[in-house]
Coordinates of C-alpha atoms in Angstrom, one line a residue:
X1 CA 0.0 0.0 0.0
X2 CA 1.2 3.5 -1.0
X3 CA 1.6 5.8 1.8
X4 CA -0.6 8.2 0.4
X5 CA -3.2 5.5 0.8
X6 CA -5.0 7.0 -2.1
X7 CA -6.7 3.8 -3.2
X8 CA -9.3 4.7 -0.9
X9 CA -11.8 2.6 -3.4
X10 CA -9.9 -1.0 -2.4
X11 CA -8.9 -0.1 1.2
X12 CA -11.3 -2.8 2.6
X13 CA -10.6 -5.3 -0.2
X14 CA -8.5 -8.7 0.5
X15 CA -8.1 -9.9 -2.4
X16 CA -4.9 -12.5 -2.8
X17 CA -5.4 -12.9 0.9
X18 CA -5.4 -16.2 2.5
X19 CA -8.0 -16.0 6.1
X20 CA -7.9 -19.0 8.8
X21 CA -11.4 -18.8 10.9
X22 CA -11.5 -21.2 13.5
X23 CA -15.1 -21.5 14.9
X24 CA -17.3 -21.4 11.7
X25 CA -20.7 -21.0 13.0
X26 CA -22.4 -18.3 13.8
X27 CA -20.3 -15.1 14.3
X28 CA -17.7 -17.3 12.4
X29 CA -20.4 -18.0 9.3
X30 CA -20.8 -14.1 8.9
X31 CA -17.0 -13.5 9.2
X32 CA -16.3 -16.2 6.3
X33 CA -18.7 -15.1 4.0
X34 CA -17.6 -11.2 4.6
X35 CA -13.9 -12.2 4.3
X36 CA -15.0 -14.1 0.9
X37 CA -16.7 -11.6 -0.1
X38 CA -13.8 -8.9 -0.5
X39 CA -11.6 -11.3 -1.9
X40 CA -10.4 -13.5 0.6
X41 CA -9.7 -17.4 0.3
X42 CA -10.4 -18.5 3.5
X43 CA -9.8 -21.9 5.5
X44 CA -12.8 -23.1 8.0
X45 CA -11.5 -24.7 11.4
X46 CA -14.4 -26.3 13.5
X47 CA -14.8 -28.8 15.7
X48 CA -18.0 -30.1 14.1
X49 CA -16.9 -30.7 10.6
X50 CA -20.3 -30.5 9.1
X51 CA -20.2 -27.0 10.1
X52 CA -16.8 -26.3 8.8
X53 CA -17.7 -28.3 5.4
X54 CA -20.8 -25.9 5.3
X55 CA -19.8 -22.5 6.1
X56 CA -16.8 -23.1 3.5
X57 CA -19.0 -24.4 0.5
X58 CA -20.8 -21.3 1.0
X59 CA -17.7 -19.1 1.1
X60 CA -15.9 -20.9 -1.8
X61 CA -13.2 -22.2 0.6
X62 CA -12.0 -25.0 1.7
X63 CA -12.6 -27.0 5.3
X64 CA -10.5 -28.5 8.2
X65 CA -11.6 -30.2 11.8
X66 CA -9.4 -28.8 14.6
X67 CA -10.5 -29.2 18.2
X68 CA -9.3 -26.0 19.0
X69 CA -8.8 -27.0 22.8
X70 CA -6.0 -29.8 21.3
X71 CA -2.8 -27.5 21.1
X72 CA -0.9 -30.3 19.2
X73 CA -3.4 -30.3 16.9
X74 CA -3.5 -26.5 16.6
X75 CA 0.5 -26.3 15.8
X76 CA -0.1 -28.9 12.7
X77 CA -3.2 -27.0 11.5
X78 CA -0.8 -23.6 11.7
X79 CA 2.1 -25.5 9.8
X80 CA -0.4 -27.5 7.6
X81 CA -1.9 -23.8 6.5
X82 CA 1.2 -22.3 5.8
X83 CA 1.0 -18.6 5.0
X84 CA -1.9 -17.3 6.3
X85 CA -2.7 -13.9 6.5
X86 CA -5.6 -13.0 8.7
X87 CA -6.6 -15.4 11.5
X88 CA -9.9 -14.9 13.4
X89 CA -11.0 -16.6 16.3
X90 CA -14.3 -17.0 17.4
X91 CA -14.7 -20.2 18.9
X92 CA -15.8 -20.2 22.6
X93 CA -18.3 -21.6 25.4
X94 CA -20.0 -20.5 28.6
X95 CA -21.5 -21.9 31.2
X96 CA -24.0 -20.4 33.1
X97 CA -23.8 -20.7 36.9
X98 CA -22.8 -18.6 40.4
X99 CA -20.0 -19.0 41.9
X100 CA -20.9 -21.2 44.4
X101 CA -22.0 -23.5 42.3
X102 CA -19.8 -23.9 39.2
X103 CA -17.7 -27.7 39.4
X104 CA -14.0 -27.7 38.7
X105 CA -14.8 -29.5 35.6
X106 CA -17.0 -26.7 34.4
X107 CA -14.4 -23.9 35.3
X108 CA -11.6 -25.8 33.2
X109 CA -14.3 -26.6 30.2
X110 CA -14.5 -23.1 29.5
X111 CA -11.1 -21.7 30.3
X112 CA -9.5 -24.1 28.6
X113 CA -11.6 -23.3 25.7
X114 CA -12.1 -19.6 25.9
X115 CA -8.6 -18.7 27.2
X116 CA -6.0 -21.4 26.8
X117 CA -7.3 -21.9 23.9
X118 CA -6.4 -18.4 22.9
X119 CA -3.1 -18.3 23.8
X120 CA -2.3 -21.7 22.0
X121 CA -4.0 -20.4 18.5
X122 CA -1.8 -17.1 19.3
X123 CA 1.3 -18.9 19.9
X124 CA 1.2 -21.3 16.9
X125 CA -0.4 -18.4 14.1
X126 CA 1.3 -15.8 15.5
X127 CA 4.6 -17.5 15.5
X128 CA 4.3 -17.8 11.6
X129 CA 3.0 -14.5 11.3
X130 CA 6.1 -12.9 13.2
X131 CA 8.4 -15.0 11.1
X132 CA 7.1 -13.8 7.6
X133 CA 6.6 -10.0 9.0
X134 CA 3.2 -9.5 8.1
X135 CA -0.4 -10.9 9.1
X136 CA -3.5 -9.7 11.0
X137 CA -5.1 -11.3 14.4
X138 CA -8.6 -11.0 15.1
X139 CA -10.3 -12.3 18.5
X140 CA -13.6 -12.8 19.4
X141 CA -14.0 -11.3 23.2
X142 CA -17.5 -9.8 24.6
X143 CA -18.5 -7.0 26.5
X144 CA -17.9 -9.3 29.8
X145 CA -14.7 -8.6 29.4
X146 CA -15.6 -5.3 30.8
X147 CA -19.4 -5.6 32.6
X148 CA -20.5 -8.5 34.4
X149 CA -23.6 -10.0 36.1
X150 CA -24.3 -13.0 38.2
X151 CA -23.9 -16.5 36.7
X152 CA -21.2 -14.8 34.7
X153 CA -17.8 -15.3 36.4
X154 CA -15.4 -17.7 34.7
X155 CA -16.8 -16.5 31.0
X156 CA -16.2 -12.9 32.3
X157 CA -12.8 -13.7 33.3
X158 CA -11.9 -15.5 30.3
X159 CA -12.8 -12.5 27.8
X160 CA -11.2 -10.3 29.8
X161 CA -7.7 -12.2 29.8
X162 CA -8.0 -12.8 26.0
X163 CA -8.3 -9.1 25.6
X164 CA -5.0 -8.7 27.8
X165 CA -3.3 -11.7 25.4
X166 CA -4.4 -9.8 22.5
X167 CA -2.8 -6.8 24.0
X168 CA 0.4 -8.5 25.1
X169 CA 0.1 -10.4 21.8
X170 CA -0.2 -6.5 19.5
X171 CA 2.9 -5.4 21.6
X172 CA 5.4 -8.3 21.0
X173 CA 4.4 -8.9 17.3
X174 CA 3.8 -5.2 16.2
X175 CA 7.8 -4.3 15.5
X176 CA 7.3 -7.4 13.2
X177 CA 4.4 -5.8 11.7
X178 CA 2.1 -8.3 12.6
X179 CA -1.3 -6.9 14.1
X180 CA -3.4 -8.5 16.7
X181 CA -7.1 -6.9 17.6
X182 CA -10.2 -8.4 19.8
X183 CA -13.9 -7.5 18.8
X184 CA -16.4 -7.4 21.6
X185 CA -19.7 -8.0 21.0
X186 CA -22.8 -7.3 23.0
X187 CA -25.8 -9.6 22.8
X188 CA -25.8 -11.5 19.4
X189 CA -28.6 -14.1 18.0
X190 CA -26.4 -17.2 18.0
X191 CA -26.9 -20.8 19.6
X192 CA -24.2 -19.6 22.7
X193 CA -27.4 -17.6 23.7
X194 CA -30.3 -20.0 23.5
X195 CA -31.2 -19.8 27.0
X196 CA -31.5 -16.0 26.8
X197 CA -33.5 -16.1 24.0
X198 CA -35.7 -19.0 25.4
X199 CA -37.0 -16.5 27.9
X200 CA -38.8 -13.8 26.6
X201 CA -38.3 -12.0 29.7
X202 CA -34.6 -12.2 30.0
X203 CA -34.7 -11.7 26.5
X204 CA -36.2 -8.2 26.3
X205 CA -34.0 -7.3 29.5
X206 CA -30.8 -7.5 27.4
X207 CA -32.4 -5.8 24.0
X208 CA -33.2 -2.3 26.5
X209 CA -29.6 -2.7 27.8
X210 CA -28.2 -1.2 24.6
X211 CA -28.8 2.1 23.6
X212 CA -30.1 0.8 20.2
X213 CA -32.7 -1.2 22.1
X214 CA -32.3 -4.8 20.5
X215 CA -29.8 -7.5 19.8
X216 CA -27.4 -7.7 17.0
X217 CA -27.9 -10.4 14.4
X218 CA -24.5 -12.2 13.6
X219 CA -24.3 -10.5 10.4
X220 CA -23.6 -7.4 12.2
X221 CA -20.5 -8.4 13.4
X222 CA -18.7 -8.8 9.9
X223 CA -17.9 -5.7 8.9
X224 CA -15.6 -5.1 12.1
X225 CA -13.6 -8.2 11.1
X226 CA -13.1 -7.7 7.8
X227 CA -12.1 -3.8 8.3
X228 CA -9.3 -5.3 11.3
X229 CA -8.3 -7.5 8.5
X230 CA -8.0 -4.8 6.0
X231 CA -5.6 -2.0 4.8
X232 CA -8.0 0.5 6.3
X233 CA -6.7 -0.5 10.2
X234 CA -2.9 -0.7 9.3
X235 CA -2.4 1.3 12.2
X236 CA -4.7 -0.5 14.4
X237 CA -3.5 -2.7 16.9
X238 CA -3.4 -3.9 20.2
X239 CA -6.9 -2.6 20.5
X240 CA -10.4 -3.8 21.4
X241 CA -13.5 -2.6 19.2
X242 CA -16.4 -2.6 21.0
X243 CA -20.0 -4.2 18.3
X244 CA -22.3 -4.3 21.4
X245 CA -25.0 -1.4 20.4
X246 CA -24.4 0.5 22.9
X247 CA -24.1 -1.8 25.8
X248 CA -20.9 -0.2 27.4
X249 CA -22.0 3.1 26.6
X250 CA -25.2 3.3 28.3
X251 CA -26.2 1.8 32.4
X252 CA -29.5 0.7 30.4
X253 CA -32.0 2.0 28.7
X254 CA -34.9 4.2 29.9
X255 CA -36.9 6.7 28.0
X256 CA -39.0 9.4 30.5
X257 CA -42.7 10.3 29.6
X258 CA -42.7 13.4 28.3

């Protein structure tokens, strides 16, 4: 890119890119079609292969199963890709449950895949990256990484450390030129949110949290991966962009009588 940047026309294009997404449902459906769309040939990683097979037949790419929480299996999949130049993560789990009550099992089920997890795919990508001087991270956290309620804890505490990895990760590969960004989204229509949506109640709770009233569909959350991905945030890094609607901005949403 020129440093005039005057091809203002193609800055979001990725054309001649290759794109790793690892969790293809979804968020990660959206993110591989968007990343197709401007040009990118992109890989889908899942642990259910049918949905890896499917989200990549309708983004013209190809498909790979990778247990994400298998960091032996994460290093071949980063060697076996070769040069890739925009990873995104999305993959990740939650269980619902107070303190009190969470098992140990439960606690490691979702660190291991929300956090360790994280830090494995960063290591083994990001390792390749920094060798070949080039490449752009992307990181699925969530606005717990900031705001919490009850029945919230380990999940919280997980998208909060990935957004320090990502940080950590954006300082140590940035004089290689590699970038490294998290996206945190508010409430999003996706199967990690069945129980919310199951109660109509809960439901409309979290839609008034925002200041745009509703939740997002995953579609919405495209267009902030594919501009991290881009030439339009060359000089973004080591940062966290918040998709939540207003969530963070807002301690809820009340409108007076007037």
């Amino acid at each position: 890119m020129s440093e005039t940047m005057n091809d203002y026309a193609g800055l979001f294009r990725l054309d001649g890119k290759r794109a790793a997404l690892i969790g293809a449902g979804g968020i990660g459906r959206e993110a591989a079609l968007a990343l197709a769309a401007h040009g990118a040939k992109v890989t889908c990683l899942d642990k259910d292969p049918a949905t890896a097979r499917a989200t990549a037949a309708e983004a013209g790419g190809e498909a790979q199963d990778l247990d994400v929480t298998d960091a032996a299996a994460v290093e071949q999949a980063a060697a076996g890709l070769g040069e890739v130049d925009i990873l995104v993560l999305t993959a990740a789990t939650n269980v619902r449950k107070r303190i009190l009550d969470y098992t140990p099992a439960e606690f490691d089920r979702v660190v291991n895949l929300n956090l360790k997890a994280t830090f494995t795919v960063l290591q083994a990508f990001g390792r390749r990256m920094v060798r070949r001087g080039q490449g752009s991270i992307v990181v699925f956290s969530s606005v717990r990484g900031y705001v919490v309620e009850p029945g919230q804890a380990v999940y919280a505490a997980t998208k909060a450390g990935a957004i320090q990895l990502v940080k950590t990760a954006a300082a140590e590969f940035g004089e290689q030129g590699v970038r490294v960004n998290a996206i945190a989204p508010g409430v999003v229509e996706t199967p990690l949110t069945n129980q919310i949506k199951a109660n109509p109640e809960w439901y409309d709770a979290y839609a008034t949290k925002g200041a745009l009233g509703r939740w997002a569909k995953p579609a919405e959350l495209a267009g902030a991966v594919v501009y991290l991905a881009s030439d339009a945030a060359t000089y973004v890094t080591g940062t966290t962009l918040m998709v939540d609607g207003g969530w963070t901005a807002v301690d809820g949403r009340y409108t007076p009588p007037t």
